[in-house]
Amino acid sequence: MFQQIKPKSTLQTAVSILELIYHATVRDVRKTHGNALMAIALNILQALVFLATFYVMFSVLGLRGAALRGDFLLYLMSGIFLFLTHVKTLGAVAGAEGPSSPMMKHAPMTTAISISSAALGALYVQVLTMALILFTYHVAVHPFVVEYPFPAMGMLLLAWFTGAAIGLVLFAVKPWFPTFVSTFATVYQRANMIASGKMFVANTLPAYMVKVFDWNPLFHTIDQARGYVFVNYTPFNSNVTYPIVVGIVLTMIGLMGEFYTRRHASSSWDARR
């Protein structure tokens, strides 16, 4: 109340915001488990369960021959890692601390910091999980070569960006329609088990089937990532431009919606519900 606030320079303000984002990101990572290492270990376990499930399913159904020529597990991982990054980021951003959250009562805290920390926390956990699994697989099981590692990593970041953009739109709508947002996020995440295209090669789809999947930015990022991971695969039914445009447009819509919601949201809404 009687504290004198000194004006800060632009550099001091930037450093202060980055420090807040860092601490909020650490807090977000530790939400899953009190021990940060256990939180990461649980995420690694989930990724391994996905890999094992799809490996068994492909083997039992005899679909391994329909995959790309190359390392079969790398083919599975190229889809699963991008899928998990996309849906986990969407869930983290959509579930970030809103304008009526008790955390917003602390003066330095803003919704922008809350959203940024949720997105960065999800990216950190997923990238660390991917790095540990790929390193262990390369050293202990089978050495592999990623043909274009940096563009492939770019597709992972693009999957993260589009997931954050969709999550931002849901975050803006959530105070108005919380039940709808929760249901939509769940349905979208479950639908992407198939709609993401991680279970098949996009080049093998007939034209009428491509139309069923090409609305999904994750479908494009996974297919393009496989083009960079495997030397003998060139994606024809996807492109990089579409997910970039979708991500930018949804980010702008989400920011405008969040600004409007922040000016009208009230804690009494939750009490009324």
PDB file of C-alpha atoms in Angstrom:
ATOM      1  CA  MET A   1       0.000   0.000   0.000  1.00  0.00           C
ATOM      2  CA  PHE A   2       2.775   2.424   0.953  1.00  0.00           C
ATOM      3  CA  GLN A   3       5.348   0.886  -1.376  1.00  0.00           C
ATOM      4  CA  GLN A   4       6.927   3.325  -3.772  1.00  0.00           C
ATOM      5  CA  ILE A   5       7.099   1.891  -7.306  1.00  0.00           C
ATOM      6  CA  LYS A   6      10.171   3.004  -9.191  1.00  0.00           C
ATOM      7  CA  PRO A   7       9.975   3.265 -12.976  1.00  0.00           C
ATOM      8  CA  LYS A   8      11.863   0.522 -14.819  1.00  0.00           C
ATOM      9  CA  SER A   9      13.750   0.681 -18.043  1.00  0.00           C
ATOM     10  CA  THR A  10      12.667  -1.394 -21.040  1.00  0.00           C
ATOM     11  CA  LEU A  11      15.473  -3.888 -20.382  1.00  0.00           C
ATOM     12  CA  GLN A  12      14.558  -4.249 -16.700  1.00  0.00           C
ATOM     13  CA  THR A  13      10.912  -4.801 -17.620  1.00  0.00           C
ATOM     14  CA  ALA A  14      11.844  -7.461 -20.181  1.00  0.00           C
ATOM     15  CA  VAL A  15      14.105  -9.273 -17.710  1.00  0.00           C
ATOM     16  CA  SER A  16      11.383  -9.131 -15.041  1.00  0.00           C
ATOM     17  CA  ILE A  17       8.802 -10.616 -17.417  1.00  0.00           C
ATOM     18  CA  LEU A  18      11.182 -13.384 -18.506  1.00  0.00           C
ATOM     19  CA  GLU A  19      11.897 -14.195 -14.854  1.00  0.00           C
ATOM     20  CA  LEU A  20       8.176 -14.416 -14.121  1.00  0.00           C
ATOM     21  CA  ILE A  21       7.633 -16.682 -17.137  1.00  0.00           C
ATOM     22  CA  TYR A  22      10.501 -18.912 -15.977  1.00  0.00           C
ATOM     23  CA  HIS A  23       9.102 -19.342 -12.450  1.00  0.00           C
ATOM     24  CA  ALA A  24       5.565 -19.839 -13.763  1.00  0.00           C
ATOM     25  CA  THR A  25       6.874 -22.456 -16.221  1.00  0.00           C
ATOM     26  CA  VAL A  26       8.625 -24.351 -13.415  1.00  0.00           C
ATOM     27  CA  ARG A  27       5.405 -24.242 -11.399  1.00  0.00           C
ATOM     28  CA  ASP A  28       3.452 -25.514 -14.403  1.00  0.00           C
ATOM     29  CA  VAL A  29       5.857 -28.429 -14.957  1.00  0.00           C
ATOM     30  CA  ARG A  30       5.585 -29.437 -11.296  1.00  0.00           C
ATOM     31  CA  LYS A  31       1.773 -29.465 -11.390  1.00  0.00           C
ATOM     32  CA  THR A  32       1.707 -33.095 -12.543  1.00  0.00           C
ATOM     33  CA  HIS A  33       3.827 -34.265  -9.630  1.00  0.00           C
ATOM     34  CA  GLY A  34       5.529 -32.644  -6.676  1.00  0.00           C
ATOM     35  CA  ASN A  35       8.844 -34.007  -7.924  1.00  0.00           C
ATOM     36  CA  ALA A  36       9.801 -32.488 -11.287  1.00  0.00           C
ATOM     37  CA  LEU A  37      11.753 -35.618 -12.272  1.00  0.00           C
ATOM     38  CA  MET A  38       8.705 -37.770 -11.601  1.00  0.00           C
ATOM     39  CA  ALA A  39       6.555 -35.445 -13.717  1.00  0.00           C
ATOM     40  CA  ILE A  40       8.934 -35.970 -16.646  1.00  0.00           C
ATOM     41  CA  ALA A  41       9.182 -39.712 -15.943  1.00  0.00           C
ATOM     42  CA  LEU A  42       5.374 -40.027 -16.087  1.00  0.00           C
ATOM     43  CA  ASN A  43       5.355 -38.288 -19.461  1.00  0.00           C
ATOM     44  CA  ILE A  44       8.091 -40.616 -20.745  1.00  0.00           C
ATOM     45  CA  LEU A  45       6.064 -43.594 -19.542  1.00  0.00           C
ATOM     46  CA  GLN A  46       3.001 -42.336 -21.399  1.00  0.00           C
ATOM     47  CA  ALA A  47       4.994 -41.929 -24.628  1.00  0.00           C
ATOM     48  CA  LEU A  48       6.437 -45.444 -24.239  1.00  0.00           C
ATOM     49  CA  VAL A  49       2.945 -46.880 -23.688  1.00  0.00           C
ATOM     50  CA  PHE A  50       1.801 -45.188 -26.908  1.00  0.00           C
ATOM     51  CA  LEU A  51       4.774 -46.627 -28.787  1.00  0.00           C
ATOM     52  CA  ALA A  52       4.262 -50.125 -27.425  1.00  0.00           C
ATOM     53  CA  THR A  53       0.522 -50.051 -28.172  1.00  0.00           C
ATOM     54  CA  PHE A  54       0.938 -48.963 -31.779  1.00  0.00           C
ATOM     55  CA  TYR A  55       3.853 -51.354 -32.325  1.00  0.00           C
ATOM     56  CA  VAL A  56       1.768 -54.311 -31.151  1.00  0.00           C
ATOM     57  CA  MET A  57      -1.281 -53.142 -33.103  1.00  0.00           C
ATOM     58  CA  PHE A  58       0.673 -52.752 -36.351  1.00  0.00           C
ATOM     59  CA  SER A  59       2.371 -56.118 -35.840  1.00  0.00           C
ATOM     60  CA  VAL A  60      -0.855 -57.992 -35.060  1.00  0.00           C
ATOM     61  CA  LEU A  61      -2.778 -56.430 -37.948  1.00  0.00           C
ATOM     62  CA  GLY A  62       0.121 -56.942 -40.347  1.00  0.00           C
ATOM     63  CA  LEU A  63       0.356 -53.247 -41.238  1.00  0.00           C
ATOM     64  CA  ARG A  64       4.110 -52.887 -40.875  1.00  0.00           C
ATOM     65  CA  GLY A  65       4.571 -53.388 -44.593  1.00  0.00           C
ATOM     66  CA  ALA A  66       2.350 -50.352 -45.249  1.00  0.00           C
ATOM     67  CA  ALA A  67       4.754 -48.081 -43.366  1.00  0.00           C
ATOM     68  CA  LEU A  68       7.730 -46.272 -44.868  1.00  0.00           C
ATOM     69  CA  ARG A  69      10.886 -48.056 -45.900  1.00  0.00           C
ATOM     70  CA  GLY A  70      13.200 -47.459 -42.980  1.00  0.00           C
ATOM     71  CA  ASP A  71      13.203 -47.810 -39.215  1.00  0.00           C
ATOM     72  CA  PHE A  72       9.673 -48.803 -38.204  1.00  0.00           C
ATOM     73  CA  LEU A  73       9.916 -47.494 -34.635  1.00  0.00           C
ATOM     74  CA  LEU A  74      11.262 -44.193 -35.915  1.00  0.00           C
ATOM     75  CA  TYR A  75       8.210 -44.026 -38.183  1.00  0.00           C
ATOM     76  CA  LEU A  76       5.952 -44.502 -35.149  1.00  0.00           C
ATOM     77  CA  MET A  77       7.861 -42.003 -33.040  1.00  0.00           C
ATOM     78  CA  SER A  78       7.735 -39.334 -35.765  1.00  0.00           C
ATOM     79  CA  GLY A  79       3.952 -39.359 -35.452  1.00  0.00           C
ATOM     80  CA  ILE A  80       3.523 -39.968 -31.737  1.00  0.00           C
ATOM     81  CA  PHE A  81       5.907 -37.246 -30.562  1.00  0.00           C
ATOM     82  CA  LEU A  82       4.238 -34.567 -32.681  1.00  0.00           C
ATOM     83  CA  PHE A  83       0.781 -35.787 -31.654  1.00  0.00           C
ATOM     84  CA  LEU A  84       1.633 -35.677 -27.939  1.00  0.00           C
ATOM     85  CA  THR A  85       3.271 -32.255 -28.246  1.00  0.00           C
ATOM     86  CA  HIS A  86       0.219 -30.850 -30.039  1.00  0.00           C
ATOM     87  CA  VAL A  87      -2.493 -32.194 -27.738  1.00  0.00           C
ATOM     88  CA  LYS A  88      -0.532 -31.660 -24.506  1.00  0.00           C
ATOM     89  CA  THR A  89       0.151 -28.039 -25.423  1.00  0.00           C
ATOM     90  CA  LEU A  90      -3.496 -27.496 -26.338  1.00  0.00           C
ATOM     91  CA  GLY A  91      -4.621 -28.899 -22.993  1.00  0.00           C
ATOM     92  CA  ALA A  92      -2.016 -26.914 -21.048  1.00  0.00           C
ATOM     93  CA  VAL A  93      -2.864 -23.570 -22.675  1.00  0.00           C
ATOM     94  CA  ALA A  94      -6.631 -24.115 -22.514  1.00  0.00           C
ATOM     95  CA  GLY A  95      -6.296 -24.990 -18.828  1.00  0.00           C
ATOM     96  CA  ALA A  96      -3.968 -22.113 -17.900  1.00  0.00           C
ATOM     97  CA  GLU A  97      -4.742 -19.682 -15.070  1.00  0.00           C
ATOM     98  CA  GLY A  98      -7.563 -17.427 -16.270  1.00  0.00           C
ATOM     99  CA  PRO A  99      -8.353 -13.760 -15.541  1.00  0.00           C
ATOM    100  CA  SER A 100     -10.472 -14.649 -12.482  1.00  0.00           C
ATOM    101  CA  SER A 101      -7.913 -17.074 -11.041  1.00  0.00           C
ATOM    102  CA  PRO A 102      -6.544 -16.361  -7.537  1.00  0.00           C
ATOM    103  CA  MET A 103      -3.051 -16.223  -9.083  1.00  0.00           C
ATOM    104  CA  MET A 104      -4.058 -13.014 -10.892  1.00  0.00           C
ATOM    105  CA  LYS A 105      -4.372 -11.251  -7.532  1.00  0.00           C
ATOM    106  CA  HIS A 106      -0.578 -11.057  -7.405  1.00  0.00           C
ATOM    107  CA  ALA A 107       0.431  -7.806  -9.077  1.00  0.00           C
ATOM    108  CA  PRO A 108       3.172  -9.048 -11.450  1.00  0.00           C
ATOM    109  CA  MET A 109       1.067 -11.990 -12.681  1.00  0.00           C
ATOM    110  CA  THR A 110      -0.886 -11.608 -15.924  1.00  0.00           C
ATOM    111  CA  THR A 111      -2.768 -13.949 -18.228  1.00  0.00           C
ATOM    112  CA  ALA A 112      -0.031 -13.479 -20.848  1.00  0.00           C
ATOM    113  CA  ILE A 113       2.528 -14.921 -18.423  1.00  0.00           C
ATOM    114  CA  SER A 114       0.149 -17.731 -17.493  1.00  0.00           C
ATOM    115  CA  ILE A 115      -0.409 -18.679 -21.158  1.00  0.00           C
ATOM    116  CA  SER A 116       3.281 -18.413 -22.053  1.00  0.00           C
ATOM    117  CA  SER A 117       4.388 -20.546 -19.106  1.00  0.00           C
ATOM    118  CA  ALA A 118       1.792 -23.235 -19.874  1.00  0.00           C
ATOM    119  CA  ALA A 119       2.913 -23.456 -23.511  1.00  0.00           C
ATOM    120  CA  LEU A 120       6.631 -23.420 -22.678  1.00  0.00           C
ATOM    121  CA  GLY A 121       6.185 -25.962 -19.884  1.00  0.00           C
ATOM    122  CA  ALA A 122       4.461 -28.390 -22.254  1.00  0.00           C
ATOM    123  CA  LEU A 123       7.168 -27.857 -24.896  1.00  0.00           C
ATOM    124  CA  TYR A 124       9.970 -28.399 -22.378  1.00  0.00           C
ATOM    125  CA  VAL A 125       8.528 -31.680 -21.093  1.00  0.00           C
ATOM    126  CA  GLN A 126       7.810 -33.042 -24.580  1.00  0.00           C
ATOM    127  CA  VAL A 127      11.202 -32.101 -26.051  1.00  0.00           C
ATOM    128  CA  LEU A 128      13.020 -33.580 -23.067  1.00  0.00           C
ATOM    129  CA  THR A 129      10.924 -36.751 -23.322  1.00  0.00           C
ATOM    130  CA  MET A 130      11.642 -37.064 -27.046  1.00  0.00           C
ATOM    131  CA  ALA A 131      15.374 -36.467 -26.580  1.00  0.00           C
ATOM    132  CA  LEU A 132      15.695 -39.092 -23.824  1.00  0.00           C
ATOM    133  CA  ILE A 133      13.710 -41.747 -25.726  1.00  0.00           C
ATOM    134  CA  LEU A 134      15.553 -41.154 -29.017  1.00  0.00           C
ATOM    135  CA  PHE A 135      18.948 -41.166 -27.279  1.00  0.00           C
ATOM    136  CA  THR A 136      18.174 -44.399 -25.450  1.00  0.00           C
ATOM    137  CA  TYR A 137      16.861 -46.027 -28.635  1.00  0.00           C
ATOM    138  CA  HIS A 138      19.896 -44.909 -30.661  1.00  0.00           C
ATOM    139  CA  VAL A 139      22.443 -46.086 -28.070  1.00  0.00           C
ATOM    140  CA  ALA A 140      20.814 -49.202 -26.623  1.00  0.00           C
ATOM    141  CA  VAL A 141      18.622 -50.615 -29.389  1.00  0.00           C
ATOM    142  CA  HIS A 142      19.321 -49.538 -32.943  1.00  0.00           C
ATOM    143  CA  PRO A 143      21.365 -46.639 -34.365  1.00  0.00           C
ATOM    144  CA  PHE A 144      19.381 -44.444 -36.749  1.00  0.00           C
ATOM    145  CA  VAL A 145      19.910 -41.389 -38.909  1.00  0.00           C
ATOM    146  CA  VAL A 146      17.477 -38.484 -39.250  1.00  0.00           C
ATOM    147  CA  GLU A 147      18.012 -37.130 -42.755  1.00  0.00           C
ATOM    148  CA  TYR A 148      17.203 -33.477 -41.994  1.00  0.00           C
ATOM    149  CA  PRO A 149      17.145 -33.064 -38.184  1.00  0.00           C
ATOM    150  CA  PHE A 150      16.656 -29.296 -37.996  1.00  0.00           C
ATOM    151  CA  PRO A 151      13.644 -29.092 -40.363  1.00  0.00           C
ATOM    152  CA  ALA A 152      12.190 -32.140 -38.567  1.00  0.00           C
ATOM    153  CA  MET A 153      12.574 -30.276 -35.260  1.00  0.00           C
ATOM    154  CA  GLY A 154      10.913 -27.313 -36.930  1.00  0.00           C
ATOM    155  CA  MET A 155       7.859 -29.465 -37.629  1.00  0.00           C
ATOM    156  CA  LEU A 156       7.727 -30.407 -33.941  1.00  0.00           C
ATOM    157  CA  LEU A 157       7.771 -26.710 -33.053  1.00  0.00           C
ATOM    158  CA  LEU A 158       5.059 -26.079 -35.647  1.00  0.00           C
ATOM    159  CA  ALA A 159       2.895 -28.805 -34.063  1.00  0.00           C
ATOM    160  CA  TRP A 160       3.505 -27.096 -30.703  1.00  0.00           C
ATOM    161  CA  PHE A 161       2.612 -23.678 -32.141  1.00  0.00           C
ATOM    162  CA  THR A 162      -0.662 -24.839 -33.690  1.00  0.00           C
ATOM    163  CA  GLY A 163      -1.604 -26.639 -30.474  1.00  0.00           C
ATOM    164  CA  ALA A 164      -0.918 -23.460 -28.477  1.00  0.00           C
ATOM    165  CA  ALA A 165      -2.964 -21.409 -30.973  1.00  0.00           C
ATOM    166  CA  ILE A 166      -6.009 -23.684 -30.692  1.00  0.00           C
ATOM    167  CA  GLY A 167      -5.573 -23.782 -26.921  1.00  0.00           C
ATOM    168  CA  LEU A 168      -5.485 -19.969 -26.825  1.00  0.00           C
ATOM    169  CA  VAL A 169      -8.854 -19.767 -28.596  1.00  0.00           C
ATOM    170  CA  LEU A 170     -10.308 -22.264 -26.118  1.00  0.00           C
ATOM    171  CA  PHE A 171      -8.726 -20.327 -23.248  1.00  0.00           C
ATOM    172  CA  ALA A 172     -10.534 -17.163 -24.390  1.00  0.00           C
ATOM    173  CA  VAL A 173     -13.881 -18.952 -24.683  1.00  0.00           C
ATOM    174  CA  LYS A 174     -13.556 -21.006 -21.488  1.00  0.00           C
ATOM    175  CA  PRO A 175     -14.903 -18.422 -18.963  1.00  0.00           C
ATOM    176  CA  TRP A 176     -18.048 -18.053 -21.081  1.00  0.00           C
ATOM    177  CA  PHE A 177     -18.663 -21.743 -21.899  1.00  0.00           C
ATOM    178  CA  PRO A 178     -16.513 -23.923 -19.582  1.00  0.00           C
ATOM    179  CA  THR A 179     -18.417 -27.170 -20.186  1.00  0.00           C
ATOM    180  CA  PHE A 180     -18.325 -26.762 -23.966  1.00  0.00           C
ATOM    181  CA  VAL A 181     -14.588 -26.004 -23.953  1.00  0.00           C
ATOM    182  CA  SER A 182     -13.791 -29.001 -21.766  1.00  0.00           C
ATOM    183  CA  THR A 183     -15.871 -31.310 -23.962  1.00  0.00           C
ATOM    184  CA  PHE A 184     -14.482 -29.891 -27.206  1.00  0.00           C
ATOM    185  CA  ALA A 185     -10.878 -30.210 -26.017  1.00  0.00           C
ATOM    186  CA  THR A 186     -11.433 -33.843 -25.033  1.00  0.00           C
ATOM    187  CA  VAL A 187     -13.158 -34.708 -28.326  1.00  0.00           C
ATOM    188  CA  TYR A 188     -10.476 -32.925 -30.362  1.00  0.00           C
ATOM    189  CA  GLN A 189      -7.657 -34.720 -28.557  1.00  0.00           C
ATOM    190  CA  ARG A 190      -9.333 -38.118 -28.975  1.00  0.00           C
ATOM    191  CA  ALA A 191     -10.224 -37.468 -32.625  1.00  0.00           C
ATOM    192  CA  ASN A 192      -6.591 -36.666 -33.385  1.00  0.00           C
ATOM    193  CA  MET A 193      -5.675 -40.239 -32.526  1.00  0.00           C
ATOM    194  CA  ILE A 194      -6.845 -40.933 -36.100  1.00  0.00           C
ATOM    195  CA  ALA A 195      -7.244 -37.505 -37.732  1.00  0.00           C
ATOM    196  CA  SER A 196      -3.584 -36.594 -37.139  1.00  0.00           C
ATOM    197  CA  GLY A 197      -2.479 -39.192 -39.687  1.00  0.00           C
ATOM    198  CA  LYS A 198       0.174 -40.683 -37.435  1.00  0.00           C
ATOM    199  CA  MET A 199      -1.157 -44.219 -38.064  1.00  0.00           C
ATOM    200  CA  PHE A 200      -0.712 -44.204 -41.847  1.00  0.00           C
ATOM    201  CA  VAL A 201       1.362 -42.735 -44.672  1.00  0.00           C
ATOM    202  CA  ALA A 202      -0.383 -39.760 -46.277  1.00  0.00           C
ATOM    203  CA  ASN A 203       0.970 -40.523 -49.760  1.00  0.00           C
ATOM    204  CA  THR A 204      -0.907 -43.823 -49.804  1.00  0.00           C
ATOM    205  CA  LEU A 205      -4.309 -42.160 -49.301  1.00  0.00           C
ATOM    206  CA  PRO A 206      -6.669 -41.796 -52.266  1.00  0.00           C
ATOM    207  CA  ALA A 207      -7.788 -38.261 -53.146  1.00  0.00           C
ATOM    208  CA  TYR A 208     -11.203 -38.573 -51.498  1.00  0.00           C
ATOM    209  CA  MET A 209      -9.579 -39.666 -48.222  1.00  0.00           C
ATOM    210  CA  VAL A 210      -7.064 -36.819 -48.224  1.00  0.00           C
ATOM    211  CA  LYS A 211      -9.978 -34.368 -48.049  1.00  0.00           C
ATOM    212  CA  VAL A 212     -11.047 -35.987 -44.779  1.00  0.00           C
ATOM    213  CA  PHE A 213      -7.722 -35.196 -43.102  1.00  0.00           C
ATOM    214  CA  ASP A 214      -6.195 -32.129 -44.752  1.00  0.00           C
ATOM    215  CA  TRP A 215      -8.234 -29.691 -42.594  1.00  0.00           C
ATOM    216  CA  ASN A 216      -6.058 -30.719 -39.655  1.00  0.00           C
ATOM    217  CA  PRO A 217      -2.779 -28.767 -39.274  1.00  0.00           C
ATOM    218  CA  LEU A 218      -1.315 -31.661 -37.279  1.00  0.00           C
ATOM    219  CA  PHE A 219      -1.833 -33.955 -40.290  1.00  0.00           C
ATOM    220  CA  HIS A 220       0.363 -31.629 -42.371  1.00  0.00           C
ATOM    221  CA  THR A 221       3.106 -31.285 -39.754  1.00  0.00           C
ATOM    222  CA  ILE A 222       3.393 -35.048 -39.176  1.00  0.00           C
ATOM    223  CA  ASP A 223       3.519 -35.817 -42.887  1.00  0.00           C
ATOM    224  CA  GLN A 224       6.101 -33.090 -43.529  1.00  0.00           C
ATOM    225  CA  ALA A 225       8.166 -34.260 -40.538  1.00  0.00           C
ATOM    226  CA  ARG A 226       8.335 -37.762 -42.010  1.00  0.00           C
ATOM    227  CA  GLY A 227       9.584 -36.240 -45.252  1.00  0.00           C
ATOM    228  CA  TYR A 228      12.482 -34.723 -43.312  1.00  0.00           C
ATOM    229  CA  VAL A 229      13.133 -37.800 -41.155  1.00  0.00           C
ATOM    230  CA  PHE A 230      13.217 -40.380 -43.984  1.00  0.00           C
ATOM    231  CA  VAL A 231      15.377 -39.942 -47.079  1.00  0.00           C
ATOM    232  CA  ASN A 232      13.098 -42.053 -49.295  1.00  0.00           C
ATOM    233  CA  TYR A 233       9.807 -40.277 -48.500  1.00  0.00           C
ATOM    234  CA  THR A 234       8.585 -37.105 -50.203  1.00  0.00           C
ATOM    235  CA  PRO A 235       5.197 -35.828 -48.964  1.00  0.00           C
ATOM    236  CA  PHE A 236       2.780 -34.847 -51.734  1.00  0.00           C
ATOM    237  CA  ASN A 237      -0.501 -34.489 -49.847  1.00  0.00           C
ATOM    238  CA  SER A 238       0.594 -31.897 -47.288  1.00  0.00           C
ATOM    239  CA  ASN A 239       2.467 -28.610 -47.013  1.00  0.00           C
ATOM    240  CA  VAL A 240       4.088 -26.378 -44.388  1.00  0.00           C
ATOM    241  CA  THR A 241       2.238 -23.190 -45.300  1.00  0.00           C
ATOM    242  CA  TYR A 242      -1.191 -24.363 -44.159  1.00  0.00           C
ATOM    243  CA  PRO A 243      -0.362 -25.046 -40.466  1.00  0.00           C
ATOM    244  CA  ILE A 244       1.634 -21.794 -40.268  1.00  0.00           C
ATOM    245  CA  VAL A 245      -1.307 -19.756 -41.590  1.00  0.00           C
ATOM    246  CA  VAL A 246      -3.804 -21.592 -39.377  1.00  0.00           C
ATOM    247  CA  GLY A 247      -1.583 -21.078 -36.330  1.00  0.00           C
ATOM    248  CA  ILE A 248      -1.165 -17.331 -36.956  1.00  0.00           C
ATOM    249  CA  VAL A 249      -4.879 -16.767 -37.646  1.00  0.00           C
ATOM    250  CA  LEU A 250      -5.985 -18.694 -34.553  1.00  0.00           C
ATOM    251  CA  THR A 251      -3.378 -16.895 -32.415  1.00  0.00           C
ATOM    252  CA  MET A 252      -4.757 -13.505 -33.490  1.00  0.00           C
ATOM    253  CA  ILE A 253      -8.339 -14.642 -32.844  1.00  0.00           C
ATOM    254  CA  GLY A 254      -7.321 -16.064 -29.465  1.00  0.00           C
ATOM    255  CA  LEU A 255      -5.518 -12.861 -28.418  1.00  0.00           C
ATOM    256  CA  MET A 256      -8.502 -10.693 -29.358  1.00  0.00           C
ATOM    257  CA  GLY A 257     -10.878 -13.064 -27.566  1.00  0.00           C
ATOM    258  CA  GLU A 258      -8.658 -13.191 -24.478  1.00  0.00           C
ATOM    259  CA  PHE A 259      -8.483  -9.381 -24.341  1.00  0.00           C
ATOM    260  CA  TYR A 260     -12.277  -9.131 -24.500  1.00  0.00           C
ATOM    261  CA  THR A 261     -12.784 -11.902 -21.932  1.00  0.00           C
ATOM    262  CA  ARG A 262     -10.242 -10.423 -19.535  1.00  0.00           C
ATOM    263  CA  ARG A 263     -12.191  -7.141 -19.452  1.00  0.00           C
ATOM    264  CA  HIS A 264     -15.484  -8.855 -18.616  1.00  0.00           C
ATOM    265  CA  ALA A 265     -14.667 -12.056 -16.690  1.00  0.00           C
ATOM    266  CA  SER A 266     -15.606 -12.181 -13.022  1.00  0.00           C
ATOM    267  CA  SER A 267     -15.031 -14.597 -10.153  1.00  0.00           C
ATOM    268  CA  SER A 268     -18.778 -14.586  -9.503  1.00  0.00           C
ATOM    269  CA  TRP A 269     -19.312 -16.539 -12.762  1.00  0.00           C
ATOM    270  CA  ASP A 270     -17.793 -19.647 -11.210  1.00  0.00           C
ATOM    271  CA  ALA A 271     -19.748 -19.135  -7.991  1.00  0.00           C
ATOM    272  CA  ARG A 272     -22.977 -18.896  -9.989  1.00  0.00           C
ATOM    273  CA  ARG A 273     -22.228 -22.175 -11.771  1.00  0.00           C
TER     274      ARG A 273
END
